[in-house]
Every structure is written in structure tokens, then in C-alpha cells.
Coordinates of N, CA and C in Angstrom, one line a residue:
M1 N 0.8 -1.2 0.0 CA 0.0 0.0 0.0 C 0.9 1.2 0.0
V2 N 0.4 2.3 -0.8 CA 1.3 3.4 -1.0 C 0.4 4.7 -0.8
S3 N 1.0 5.7 -0.2 CA 0.3 7.0 -0.2 C 1.3 8.0 -0.8
G4 N 0.9 9.1 -1.3 CA 1.8 10.1 -1.9 C 1.1 11.4 -1.9
V5 N 1.7 12.3 -2.8 CA 1.2 13.7 -2.9 C 0.1 13.8 -4.0
T6 N -0.6 14.8 -3.9 CA -1.7 15.1 -4.9 C -1.0 15.3 -6.2
H7 N -1.6 14.7 -7.3 CA -1.0 14.8 -8.6 C -1.3 16.2 -9.2
A8 N -0.4 16.5 -10.2 CA -0.6 17.7 -11.0 C -1.7 17.5 -12.0
P9 N -2.3 18.6 -12.6 CA -3.4 18.4 -13.6 C -2.9 17.5 -14.7
I10 N -3.8 16.7 -15.2 CA -3.5 15.7 -16.2 C -3.9 16.3 -17.6
L11 N -3.1 16.3 -18.6 CA -3.4 16.9 -19.9 C -3.3 15.8 -20.9
P12 N -4.5 15.1 -21.1 CA -4.5 13.9 -22.0 C -4.5 14.3 -23.4
D13 N -4.1 13.4 -24.3 CA -4.1 13.6 -25.8 C -5.5 13.2 -26.3
V14 N -5.7 13.3 -27.6 CA -7.0 12.9 -28.2 C -7.3 11.5 -28.0
L15 N -6.3 10.6 -28.0 CA -6.6 9.2 -27.8 C -7.2 8.9 -26.4
H16 N -6.7 9.6 -25.4 CA -7.3 9.5 -24.1 C -8.7 10.0 -24.1
T17 N -8.9 11.1 -24.9 CA -10.3 11.6 -25.0 C -11.3 10.6 -25.4
V18 N -10.9 9.8 -26.5 CA -11.8 8.9 -27.0 C -12.0 7.7 -26.1
R19 N -10.9 7.2 -25.5 CA -10.9 6.0 -24.8 C -11.6 6.2 -23.4
Y20 N -11.4 7.3 -22.8 CA -11.8 7.4 -21.4 C -13.0 8.4 -21.2
A21 N -13.7 8.7 -22.3 CA -14.9 9.5 -22.1 C -14.7 11.0 -22.1
S22 N -14.8 11.6 -23.0 CA -14.0 12.8 -23.1 C -14.7 14.1 -23.2
T23 N -15.0 14.7 -24.3 CA -15.2 16.1 -24.3 C -16.2 16.6 -23.2
C24 N -16.1 17.8 -22.9 CA -16.9 18.3 -21.8 C -18.2 18.9 -22.1
L25 N -19.3 18.3 -21.6 CA -20.5 19.0 -21.5 C -20.6 19.8 -20.2
S26 N -19.4 20.0 -19.7 CA -19.3 20.6 -18.3 C -20.2 21.8 -18.1
S27 N -19.9 22.8 -18.8 CA -20.7 24.0 -18.6 C -22.2 23.8 -19.0
C28 N -22.4 23.1 -20.1 CA -23.8 23.0 -20.6 C -24.6 22.1 -19.7
T29 N -24.0 21.2 -18.9 CA -24.8 20.4 -18.1 C -24.9 20.9 -16.7
A30 N -24.2 22.0 -16.4 CA -24.3 22.6 -15.1 C -25.7 23.2 -14.9
V31 N -26.3 22.9 -13.8 CA -27.7 23.4 -13.5 C -27.8 24.1 -12.2
C32 N -28.7 25.0 -12.1 CA -28.9 25.8 -10.9 C -29.8 25.0 -9.9
T33 N -29.2 24.4 -8.9 CA -30.0 23.6 -8.0 C -29.5 24.0 -6.6
E34 N -30.2 23.5 -5.6 CA -29.7 23.7 -4.2 C -28.4 23.0 -4.0
P35 N -27.5 23.6 -3.2 CA -26.2 22.9 -2.9 C -26.4 21.5 -2.3
P36 N -25.5 20.6 -2.6 CA -25.6 19.3 -2.0 C -25.6 19.3 -0.5
Q37 N -26.4 18.4 0.1 CA -26.5 18.4 1.6 C -25.1 18.0 2.2
S38 N -24.8 18.6 3.3 CA -23.5 18.3 3.9 C -23.3 16.9 4.3
E39 N -24.4 16.2 4.7 CA -24.4 14.8 5.1 C -23.8 13.9 3.9
S40 N -24.4 14.1 2.7 CA -23.9 13.3 1.6 C -22.5 13.7 1.2
R41 N -22.1 15.0 1.4 CA -20.8 15.4 1.0 C -19.7 14.8 2.0
S42 N -20.1 14.6 3.2 CA -19.1 14.3 4.3 C -19.0 12.8 4.5
R43 N -19.8 11.9 3.9 CA -19.7 10.5 4.2 C -18.5 10.0 3.5
R44 N -17.6 9.3 4.3 CA -16.4 8.7 3.8 C -16.7 7.3 3.2
M45 N -16.1 7.1 2.0 CA -16.4 5.8 1.4 C -15.1 5.1 1.0
N46 N -15.2 3.8 0.9 CA -14.1 3.0 0.4 C -14.3 2.8 -1.1
I47 N -13.4 3.2 -2.0 CA -13.5 3.1 -3.4 C -12.4 2.3 -4.0
G48 N -12.7 1.3 -4.8 CA -11.8 0.6 -5.6 C -11.8 1.1 -7.0
I49 N -10.7 1.2 -7.6 CA -10.6 1.7 -9.0 C -9.9 0.7 -9.8
L50 N -10.6 0.2 -10.9 CA -10.0 -0.7 -11.8 C -9.4 0.0 -13.0
G51 N -8.1 0.1 -13.0 CA -7.4 0.9 -14.0 C -6.4 1.8 -13.4
T52 N -5.4 2.2 -14.3 CA -4.3 3.0 -13.8 C -4.1 4.2 -14.7
G53 N -5.0 4.5 -15.6 CA -4.8 5.6 -16.6 C -5.4 6.9 -16.2
G54 N -5.7 7.7 -17.2 CA -6.1 9.1 -16.9 C -7.4 9.3 -16.0
M55 N -8.4 8.5 -16.3 CA -9.6 8.7 -15.6 C -9.5 8.1 -14.2
A56 N -8.7 7.0 -14.0 CA -8.4 6.5 -12.7 C -7.7 7.5 -11.8
A57 N -6.7 8.2 -12.4 CA -6.0 9.2 -11.7 C -6.8 10.4 -11.4
A58 N -7.6 10.9 -12.4 CA -8.3 12.1 -12.2 C -9.4 11.9 -11.2
L59 N -10.3 10.9 -11.4 CA -11.4 10.7 -10.4 C -10.9 10.2 -9.1
G60 N -9.9 9.4 -9.1 CA -9.3 8.9 -7.9 C -8.7 10.0 -7.1
G61 N -8.0 11.0 -7.8 CA -7.5 12.1 -7.1 C -8.5 13.0 -6.5
A62 N -9.6 13.2 -7.2 CA -10.7 14.0 -6.7 C -11.3 13.4 -5.5
W63 N -11.5 12.1 -5.5 CA -12.2 11.5 -4.4 C -11.2 11.4 -3.2
T64 N -9.9 11.2 -3.4 CA -9.0 11.2 -2.3 C -8.9 12.6 -1.7
A65 N -8.9 13.7 -2.5 CA -8.9 15.0 -2.0 C -10.2 15.3 -1.2
A66 N -11.3 14.6 -1.5 CA -12.6 14.8 -0.8 C -12.6 14.0 0.5
G67 N -11.6 13.2 0.8 CA -11.5 12.4 2.0 C -11.9 11.0 1.9
H68 N -12.2 10.5 0.7 CA -12.5 9.1 0.6 C -11.2 8.2 0.6
D69 N -11.4 6.9 0.9 CA -10.3 6.0 0.8 C -10.3 5.3 -0.5
V70 N -9.2 5.5 -1.3 CA -9.2 5.0 -2.7 C -8.1 3.9 -2.8
V71 N -8.4 2.8 -3.4 CA -7.4 1.8 -3.8 C -7.3 1.6 -5.3
I72 N -6.1 1.8 -5.8 CA -5.9 1.6 -7.3 C -5.6 0.2 -7.6
G73 N -6.3 -0.4 -8.5 CA -6.0 -1.8 -8.9 C -5.6 -1.8 -10.4
G74 N -4.6 -2.6 -10.7 CA -4.1 -2.7 -12.1 C -3.5 -4.0 -12.4
R75 N -3.4 -4.3 -13.7 CA -2.6 -5.5 -14.1 C -1.1 -5.4 -13.8
N76 N -0.7 -4.1 -14.0 CA 0.7 -3.8 -13.8 C 0.9 -3.2 -12.5
Q77 N 1.6 -3.8 -11.6 CA 1.7 -3.4 -10.2 C 2.5 -2.1 -10.1
E78 N 3.5 -1.9 -11.0 CA 4.3 -0.7 -10.9 C 3.5 0.5 -11.3
R79 N 2.7 0.3 -12.3 CA 1.8 1.5 -12.7 C 0.7 1.7 -11.7
A80 N 0.2 0.7 -11.0 CA -0.8 0.9 -10.0 C -0.1 1.7 -8.8
E81 N 1.1 1.3 -8.5 CA 1.8 2.0 -7.4 C 2.1 3.5 -7.8
Q82 N 2.5 3.7 -9.0 CA 2.7 5.1 -9.5 C 1.5 5.9 -9.4
T83 N 0.4 5.4 -9.9 CA -0.9 6.1 -9.9 C -1.3 6.4 -8.5
A84 N -1.2 5.4 -7.6 CA -1.6 5.6 -6.2 C -0.8 6.7 -5.6
G85 N 0.5 6.7 -5.9 CA 1.4 7.7 -5.3 C 1.2 9.1 -5.8
R86 N 0.8 9.2 -7.0 CA 0.5 10.5 -7.6 C -0.7 11.2 -6.9
I87 N -1.7 10.4 -6.6 CA -2.9 11.0 -6.1 C -3.1 10.9 -4.6
G88 N -2.1 10.3 -3.9 CA -2.2 10.1 -2.5 C -3.3 9.1 -2.1
A89 N -3.5 8.1 -2.9 CA -4.5 7.1 -2.6 C -4.1 6.3 -1.4
A90 N -5.1 5.6 -0.8 CA -4.9 4.8 0.4 C -4.0 3.6 0.1
G91 N -4.1 3.1 -1.1 CA -3.3 1.9 -1.4 C -3.4 1.5 -2.9
H92 N -2.7 0.5 -3.2 CA -2.8 -0.1 -4.6 C -2.6 -1.6 -4.5
G93 N -2.9 -2.2 -5.6 CA -2.8 -3.7 -5.6 C -3.3 -4.2 -7.0
S94 N -3.7 -5.4 -7.0 CA -4.2 -6.0 -8.2 C -5.6 -5.6 -8.5
L95 N -6.1 -5.9 -9.7 CA -7.5 -5.6 -10.0 C -8.5 -6.3 -9.0
A96 N -8.2 -7.5 -8.6 CA -9.0 -8.2 -7.6 C -8.9 -7.5 -6.3
D97 N -7.8 -7.0 -5.9 CA -7.7 -6.2 -4.6 C -8.6 -5.0 -4.6
A98 N -8.6 -4.3 -5.7 CA -9.5 -3.1 -5.8 C -10.9 -3.5 -5.8
A99 N -11.3 -4.6 -6.6 CA -12.7 -5.0 -6.7 C -13.2 -5.4 -5.3
G100 N -12.4 -6.0 -4.5 CA -12.8 -6.6 -3.2 C -12.7 -5.6 -2.1
R101 N -12.0 -4.5 -2.3 CA -11.9 -3.5 -1.2 C -13.0 -2.4 -1.2
G102 N -13.5 -2.0 -2.4 CA -14.3 -0.9 -2.4 C -15.8 -1.2 -2.3
E103 N -16.5 -0.4 -1.5 CA -18.0 -0.5 -1.5 C -18.5 0.0 -2.8
V104 N -17.7 0.9 -3.4 CA -18.0 1.4 -4.8 C -16.7 1.1 -5.6
V105 N -16.9 0.6 -6.8 CA -15.8 0.2 -7.7 C -16.0 1.0 -9.0
L106 N -15.0 1.8 -9.4 CA -15.0 2.5 -10.6 C -14.3 1.6 -11.7
V107 N -15.0 1.5 -12.8 CA -14.4 0.8 -14.0 C -13.8 1.9 -14.9
A108 N -12.4 2.0 -14.9 CA -11.7 3.0 -15.7 C -10.7 2.4 -16.6
V109 N -11.2 1.4 -17.4 CA -10.3 0.8 -18.4 C -11.0 1.0 -19.8
P110 N -10.2 0.7 -20.9 CA -10.9 0.9 -22.2 C -12.2 0.1 -22.3
A111 N -13.2 0.7 -22.9 CA -14.5 0.1 -23.0 C -14.5 -1.3 -23.6
A112 N -13.6 -1.5 -24.6 CA -13.6 -2.8 -25.3 C -13.2 -3.9 -24.3
E113 N -12.4 -3.5 -23.3 CA -11.9 -4.5 -22.4 C -12.8 -4.7 -21.1
A114 N -13.7 -3.7 -20.9 CA -14.4 -3.7 -19.6 C -15.3 -4.9 -19.4
P115 N -16.1 -5.3 -20.3 CA -17.0 -6.4 -20.0 C -16.3 -7.7 -19.6
Q116 N -15.3 -8.1 -20.3 CA -14.5 -9.3 -20.0 C -13.8 -9.1 -18.6
L117 N -13.2 -8.0 -18.4 CA -12.6 -7.7 -17.1 C -13.6 -7.8 -15.9
V118 N -14.7 -7.2 -16.1 CA -15.7 -7.2 -15.0 C -16.3 -8.6 -14.8
G119 N -16.5 -9.3 -15.9 CA -16.9 -10.7 -15.8 C -16.0 -11.5 -15.0
G120 N -14.7 -11.3 -15.2 CA -13.7 -12.1 -14.5 C -13.7 -11.8 -13.0
L121 N -14.3 -10.6 -12.6 CA -14.3 -10.2 -11.2 C -15.7 -10.2 -10.6
A122 N -16.6 -10.9 -11.3 CA -18.0 -10.9 -11.0 C -18.3 -11.3 -9.5
G123 N -17.6 -12.3 -9.1 CA -17.8 -12.8 -7.7 C -17.4 -11.7 -6.7
S124 N -16.3 -11.0 -6.9 CA -15.9 -10.0 -6.0 C -16.8 -8.7 -6.0
L125 N -17.4 -8.5 -7.2 CA -18.2 -7.3 -7.4 C -19.7 -7.5 -6.9
A126 N -20.0 -8.7 -6.6 CA -21.4 -9.0 -6.2 C -21.8 -8.1 -5.0
G127 N -23.0 -7.4 -5.2 CA -23.5 -6.6 -4.1 C -22.9 -5.2 -4.0
R128 N -21.9 -4.9 -4.9 CA -21.2 -3.6 -4.8 C -21.7 -2.7 -5.9
T129 N -21.6 -1.4 -5.7 CA -21.9 -0.4 -6.7 C -20.7 -0.3 -7.7
V130 N -21.0 -0.5 -8.9 CA -19.9 -0.5 -10.0 C -20.2 0.6 -10.9
I131 N -19.4 1.6 -10.9 CA -19.6 2.8 -11.8 C -18.8 2.6 -13.1
D132 N -19.5 2.7 -14.2 CA -18.9 2.7 -15.5 C -18.8 4.1 -16.1
C133 N -17.5 4.5 -16.3 CA -17.3 5.9 -16.8 C -16.8 5.8 -18.3
T134 N -16.9 4.6 -18.9 CA -16.3 4.4 -20.2 C -17.2 4.9 -21.3
N135 N -16.6 5.1 -22.5 CA -17.4 5.3 -23.7 C -16.7 4.5 -24.8
S136 N -17.5 3.7 -25.6 CA -17.0 2.9 -26.7 C -17.3 3.7 -28.0
L137 N -16.2 4.4 -28.4 CA -16.4 5.3 -29.6 C -15.3 4.9 -30.7
V138 N -15.7 5.1 -31.9 CA -14.8 4.8 -33.0 C -15.0 5.9 -34.1
P139 N -13.9 6.5 -34.6 CA -13.9 7.5 -35.6 C -14.4 6.8 -37.0
T140 N -15.3 7.5 -37.7 CA -15.7 7.0 -39.0 C -15.8 8.2 -39.9
S141 N -16.0 8.0 -41.2 CA -16.2 9.0 -42.2 C -17.4 9.9 -41.9
D142 N -18.3 9.4 -41.1 CA -19.5 10.1 -40.7 C -19.3 10.7 -39.3
G143 N -18.1 10.7 -38.8 CA -17.9 11.2 -37.4 C -17.8 10.1 -36.4
L144 N -17.7 10.5 -35.1 CA -17.6 9.5 -34.1 C -18.9 8.7 -34.0
M145 N -18.8 7.4 -33.8 CA -19.9 6.5 -33.7 C -19.7 5.6 -32.5
L146 N -20.9 5.2 -31.9 CA -20.8 4.2 -30.8 C -20.4 2.9 -31.4
N147 N -19.6 2.1 -30.6 CA -19.1 0.8 -31.1 C -19.7 -0.3 -30.2
T148 N -21.0 -0.2 -29.9 CA -21.6 -1.2 -29.0 C -22.6 -2.1 -29.8
G149 N -22.6 -2.1 -31.1 CA -23.5 -2.9 -31.8 C -24.9 -2.3 -32.0
G150 N -25.1 -1.1 -31.5 CA -26.3 -0.4 -31.7 C -27.5 -0.9 -30.9
T151 N -27.3 -1.9 -30.1 CA -28.5 -2.5 -29.3 C -28.4 -2.4 -27.8
T152 N -27.2 -1.9 -27.3 CA -27.1 -1.8 -25.9 C -26.0 -0.8 -25.6
S153 N -25.7 -0.7 -24.3 CA -24.6 0.2 -23.9 C -23.5 -0.6 -23.2
V154 N -22.4 0.1 -23.0 CA -21.3 -0.6 -22.3 C -21.8 -0.9 -20.9
A155 N -22.5 0.0 -20.3 CA -23.0 -0.2 -18.9 C -23.9 -1.5 -18.8
R156 N -24.8 -1.7 -19.8 CA -25.6 -2.9 -19.8 C -24.8 -4.1 -20.0
Q157 N -23.7 -4.0 -20.8 CA -22.8 -5.2 -21.0 C -22.1 -5.5 -19.7
L158 N -21.7 -4.5 -18.9 CA -21.1 -4.8 -17.6 C -22.1 -5.4 -16.6
A159 N -23.4 -4.9 -16.7 CA -24.4 -5.5 -15.8 C -24.7 -7.0 -16.2
A160 N -24.6 -7.3 -17.5 CA -24.7 -8.7 -17.9 C -23.6 -9.6 -17.5
A161 N -22.4 -9.0 -17.5 CA -21.1 -9.7 -17.1 C -21.1 -9.9 -15.6
A162 N -21.6 -9.1 -14.8 CA -21.6 -9.2 -13.4 C -23.0 -9.0 -12.8
P163 N -23.9 -9.9 -13.0 CA -25.3 -9.7 -12.7 C -25.7 -9.4 -11.3
D164 N -24.8 -9.7 -10.4 CA -25.1 -9.5 -9.0 C -24.5 -8.1 -8.5
A165 N -23.8 -7.4 -9.4 CA -23.3 -6.1 -9.1 C -24.4 -5.1 -9.4
H166 N -24.3 -3.9 -8.8 CA -25.2 -2.8 -9.1 C -24.5 -1.7 -10.0
V167 N -24.7 -1.9 -11.3 CA -24.0 -1.0 -12.2 C -24.6 0.3 -12.4
V168 N -23.8 1.4 -12.4 CA -24.3 2.7 -12.6 C -23.4 3.3 -13.8
K169 N -24.1 4.1 -14.7 CA -23.4 4.8 -15.7 C -23.2 6.3 -15.2
A170 N -22.0 6.7 -15.1 CA -21.7 8.1 -14.6 C -20.3 8.5 -15.0
F171 N -20.1 9.8 -15.0 CA -18.8 10.4 -15.2 C -18.2 10.2 -16.6
N172 N -19.1 10.0 -17.6 CA -18.6 9.7 -18.9 C -18.7 10.9 -19.9
L173 N -19.2 12.0 -19.4 CA -19.4 13.1 -20.4 C -18.3 14.2 -20.4
C174 N -17.4 14.2 -19.4 CA -16.4 15.2 -19.3 C -15.0 14.7 -19.6
H175 N -14.3 15.6 -20.2 CA -12.8 15.4 -20.4 C -12.2 15.1 -19.1
V176 N -11.2 14.2 -19.2 CA -10.5 13.8 -18.0 C -10.0 14.9 -17.1
S177 N -9.5 16.0 -17.8 CA -8.9 17.1 -17.0 C -9.9 17.9 -16.2
I178 N -11.2 17.8 -16.5 CA -12.3 18.4 -15.7 C -12.2 17.9 -14.3
W179 N -12.0 16.6 -14.1 CA -12.0 16.0 -12.8 C -10.8 16.4 -11.9
T180 N -9.8 17.1 -12.5 CA -8.7 17.6 -11.7 C -9.0 19.0 -11.1
L181 N -10.2 19.6 -11.5 CA -10.5 20.9 -10.9 C -11.1 20.7 -9.5
R182 N -10.8 21.7 -8.6 CA -11.2 21.6 -7.2 C -12.0 22.9 -6.8
P183 N -13.3 22.9 -7.0 CA -14.2 21.9 -7.6 C -14.4 22.3 -9.1
P184 N -15.1 21.4 -9.8 CA -15.5 21.8 -11.2 C -16.7 22.7 -11.2
T185 N -16.4 24.0 -11.3 CA -17.4 25.0 -11.3 C -17.3 25.9 -12.6
F186 N -18.4 26.2 -13.2 CA -18.3 27.0 -14.5 C -19.3 28.1 -14.4
E187 N -18.8 29.4 -14.6 CA -19.7 30.5 -14.5 C -20.4 30.6 -13.2
G188 N -19.8 30.1 -12.1 CA -20.3 30.2 -10.8 C -21.3 29.1 -10.5
V189 N -21.5 28.1 -11.4 CA -22.4 27.0 -11.2 C -21.7 25.7 -11.1
P190 N -21.9 24.8 -10.1 CA -21.3 23.5 -10.0 C -21.6 22.7 -11.2
L191 N -20.7 21.9 -11.7 CA -20.9 20.9 -12.8 C -22.0 19.9 -12.4
A192 N -22.9 19.7 -13.3 CA -23.9 18.6 -13.1 C -23.4 17.3 -13.7
V193 N -23.5 16.2 -12.9 CA -23.1 14.9 -13.4 C -24.3 14.0 -13.6
P194 N -24.7 13.8 -14.8 CA -25.8 12.8 -15.1 C -25.4 11.4 -14.7
Y195 N -26.3 10.6 -14.2 CA -26.0 9.2 -14.0 C -27.3 8.4 -14.2
C196 N -27.1 7.1 -14.5 CA -28.2 6.2 -14.7 C -28.0 5.0 -13.8
A197 N -29.0 4.6 -13.1 CA -28.9 3.5 -12.1 C -30.3 2.9 -11.9
D198 N -30.2 1.6 -11.6 CA -31.5 0.8 -11.3 C -31.6 0.6 -9.8
H199 N -30.6 0.6 -9.1 CA -30.6 0.2 -7.7 C -30.5 1.5 -6.8
A200 N -31.4 1.6 -5.8 CA -31.5 2.8 -5.0 C -30.3 3.0 -4.2
E201 N -29.7 2.0 -3.6 CA -28.5 2.2 -2.8 C -27.3 2.6 -3.7
A202 N -27.2 2.0 -4.9 CA -26.1 2.4 -5.8 C -26.3 3.8 -6.2
A203 N -27.5 4.3 -6.5 CA -27.8 5.7 -6.8 C -27.4 6.6 -5.7
A204 N -27.7 6.2 -4.5 CA -27.3 7.1 -3.3 C -25.8 7.2 -3.2
A205 N -25.1 6.0 -3.4 CA -23.7 6.1 -3.3 C -23.0 6.9 -4.3
T206 N -23.6 6.8 -5.6 CA -23.1 7.7 -6.7 C -23.3 9.1 -6.4
E207 N -24.5 9.5 -5.8 CA -24.8 10.9 -5.5 C -23.8 11.4 -4.4
T208 N -23.4 10.5 -3.5 CA -22.5 10.9 -2.5 C -21.1 11.3 -3.1
L209 N -20.7 10.4 -4.0 CA -19.4 10.7 -4.7 C -19.4 11.9 -5.6
I210 N -20.5 12.2 -6.2 CA -20.7 13.4 -7.0 C -20.7 14.6 -6.2
S211 N -21.5 14.6 -5.1 CA -21.6 15.8 -4.2 C -20.3 16.1 -3.5
S212 N -19.6 15.0 -3.1 CA -18.4 15.2 -2.3 C -17.3 15.9 -3.0
I213 N -17.3 16.0 -4.4 CA -16.3 16.7 -5.1 C -16.8 18.0 -5.6
G214 N -18.0 18.5 -5.1 CA -18.5 19.8 -5.4 C -19.4 19.9 -6.6
C215 N -19.9 18.7 -7.1 CA -20.7 18.7 -8.3 C -22.2 18.4 -7.9
T216 N -23.1 18.5 -8.8 CA -24.5 18.3 -8.6 C -25.0 17.0 -9.2
P217 N -25.5 16.1 -8.5 CA -26.1 14.9 -9.1 C -27.2 15.2 -10.0
A218 N -27.3 14.6 -11.2 CA -28.4 14.7 -12.1 C -28.9 13.4 -12.5
P219 N -29.9 12.8 -11.7 CA -30.5 11.5 -12.0 C -31.1 11.5 -13.4
S220 N -30.7 10.5 -14.2 CA -31.2 10.5 -15.6 C -31.9 9.2 -16.0
G221 N -32.5 8.5 -15.0 CA -33.2 7.3 -15.3 C -32.5 6.1 -14.9
G222 N -33.1 5.0 -15.3 CA -32.5 3.7 -15.1 C -31.4 3.3 -16.0
L223 N -30.8 2.1 -15.8 CA -29.7 1.7 -16.6 C -30.1 1.6 -18.1
A224 N -31.3 1.4 -18.4 CA -31.8 1.3 -19.8 C -31.5 2.6 -20.5
R225 N -31.4 3.7 -19.8 CA -31.1 5.0 -20.5 C -29.6 5.3 -20.6
A226 N -28.7 4.3 -20.1 CA -27.3 4.6 -20.2 C -26.8 4.8 -21.6
A227 N -27.5 4.1 -22.6 CA -27.1 4.3 -24.0 C -27.3 5.8 -24.4
Y228 N -28.2 6.5 -23.8 CA -28.4 7.9 -24.2 C -27.2 8.7 -23.6
L229 N -26.7 8.4 -22.5 CA -25.5 9.1 -22.0 C -24.3 8.8 -22.9
E230 N -24.1 7.6 -23.3 CA -23.0 7.2 -24.2 C -23.2 7.9 -25.5
A231 N -24.4 8.0 -26.1 CA -24.6 8.6 -27.3 C -24.4 10.1 -27.2
T232 N -24.8 10.7 -26.1 CA -24.5 12.1 -25.8 C -23.0 12.4 -25.9
A233 N -22.2 11.5 -25.3 CA -20.8 11.7 -25.3 C -20.3 11.7 -26.7
A234 N -20.8 10.8 -27.6 CA -20.3 10.7 -28.9 C -20.7 12.0 -29.7
L235 N -21.9 12.5 -29.5 CA -22.3 13.8 -30.1 C -21.4 14.9 -29.7
A236 N -21.2 15.0 -28.4 CA -20.5 16.2 -27.8 C -19.0 16.2 -28.2
I237 N -18.4 15.0 -28.2 CA -17.0 14.9 -28.6 C -16.8 15.2 -30.1
G238 N -17.8 14.7 -30.9 CA -17.8 15.1 -32.3 C -17.9 16.5 -32.6
L239 N -18.7 17.2 -31.9 CA -18.9 18.7 -32.0 C -17.5 19.4 -31.6
W240 N -17.0 18.9 -30.5 CA -15.7 19.5 -30.0 C -14.6 19.3 -31.0
W241 N -14.5 18.1 -31.6 CA -13.5 17.9 -32.6 C -13.7 18.8 -33.8
A242 N -14.9 19.1 -34.1 CA -15.2 20.0 -35.3 C -15.1 21.5 -35.0
G243 N -14.7 21.8 -33.8 CA -14.4 23.2 -33.4 C -15.6 23.9 -32.9
H244 N -16.6 23.2 -32.5 CA -17.8 23.8 -31.9 C -17.8 23.7 -30.4
Q245 N -18.7 24.4 -29.8 CA -18.8 24.4 -28.3 C -20.1 23.7 -28.0
P246 N -20.1 22.5 -27.5 CA -21.4 21.7 -27.2 C -22.3 22.5 -26.3
R247 N -21.8 23.2 -25.3 CA -22.7 23.8 -24.4 C -23.7 24.8 -25.0
T248 N -23.3 25.4 -26.1 CA -24.2 26.4 -26.8 C -25.4 25.8 -27.3
A249 N -25.5 24.4 -27.4 CA -26.7 23.8 -27.9 C -27.7 23.5 -26.8
F250 N -27.3 23.8 -25.6 CA -28.2 23.6 -24.4 C -28.3 24.9 -23.6
P251 N -29.2 25.8 -24.0 CA -29.3 27.0 -23.3 C -29.9 26.8 -21.9
S252 N -29.6 27.6 -21.0 CA -30.1 27.5 -19.6 C -31.6 27.7 -19.6
L253 N -32.2 26.9 -18.7 CA -33.7 27.0 -18.5 C -34.0 28.5 -18.1
A254 N -33.1 29.1 -17.3 CA -33.4 30.5 -16.9 C -33.5 31.4 -18.0
E255 N -32.9 31.1 -19.2 CA -32.9 32.0 -20.4 C -34.1 31.7 -21.2
A256 N -34.9 30.6 -21.0 CA -36.0 30.3 -21.8 C -37.2 31.2 -21.6
P257 N -38.0 31.5 -22.6 CA -39.2 32.3 -22.4 C -40.1 31.6 -21.5
H258 N -40.8 32.4 -20.6 CA -41.7 31.8 -19.7 C -43.0 31.6 -20.4
R259 N -43.6 30.4 -20.1 CA -44.9 30.1 -20.8 C -46.1 30.5 -19.9

């Protein structure tokens, strides 16, 4: 087990953007709501993270800074140790170590690898909240497209691979660097984080993690709607690559004419 100093901001390249859920709907998804309750912000949680890359470090760093206990799990122990040291995590170990340690487990590996990896850890993940932050995107001549066969989402694939886990789709709409902000606030409004969940306790745990880093939970329905979050990421990233600002497509409700 290793602890270390807080990491410097992560500046990923475009490949990380596609693999780990990328462009930011940050400002456009920020909504004006009441501040999160202090009880949900202060609850300390044990979090296992599957992966050692950009999203693992960024979200793990945010949660560590918020006072949660984070364990980084990876195939490569040297990388797991390095990531844990960068963010001051409570510890590091194998993928199985992270899966078995956390009451909440973040899946932060490439989307194409996630179902098989989660399936191999299904026993350890039973009864736990499993947060999927991945996006399965592929560049085509028509722009970025989802690469899930058009019939499901990565989140549903993970739920099928680990049927006794409580899978949640969340944290997939923003560029990895957004999660290094303390807190992610835009034009004075906290970032809203949409999530999809079927299980009430998993939804509550996800809201705690969202609120604890200064963001606003945005419930977006059950896991059947996770495909919409993944499709939104594909649309937003495509707009960003084309030089557009996704947030301008979503004007604030406060700006809308009153009916």
C-alpha cells in the first residue's frame, strides 16, 4: 500500500479523450440547484478503481482530496503503485484487490476490455456499486460513432457480465482534465453529473461521490437509459473535434421564455 502527494493536472491527448470519455458537456450540463447536503458530502467511502490511466488518476485524485479511501488496482503493479502515489491514494494492488476493497468500484479501463474484465471479477463485485465511466467510440467518415453494436450500452454489458453487481453509468461526459478541478465550477455554477442507475443504494452512493467533489447529481433514469449518456458523449466529442462548443446547444432554463 502506498500514499503520496496530490497529482498535477492531467493533460491527456486525443486518444485518451476517445478511450476514457471525453469532451466536456461541463458548462452546458451545469444546472442551478440547491447545494448538496453536507451529510452526503461528508460521508467517507471506500472506493476501488479498476485501471491506472487518466480517468483512474483524475477521479481517484478528486475522491482522495474529498476524504474518501481509494485503492488503485491494475494488471501492472508498478503502474498501480505510481498512480496511487501521484494522487495520495490509500493503497494499490491487483484488479482483484481493488474490486474486493471498495464498497464502490470504478471501472476506468478501455471500454472494449471492460465487459470481460468485469466478468472475471463478478464474484468480488457482487453486491457492490460498480460505476462505468467508459465510452465505446470509433472514428468514421460520418464522425464519431458508438461501437456497441447499436443495441445496448457498455453499462448494460457490464451488468450482464456481473449480474449481482449494481452497475451505474456516470462520469462519462467530461474530459478527464475536468476532474482535476477543485471543484469543477463553471460561471459560478457547479458541474452537473448525469447518471443512470437501477438500484436505489447504488444511486445514493453515486450521488455521495458526485456531491463530495462539489458537483451536482443529475439523475437520468434507469440503466436502460445509459445508452443515451453514451450517445450524448459521442455527439459532444464530435462537435468538439469539429471546433464547436457543445454547451451552446443547451441554453439555460433560466434563459427560456416563460410560458
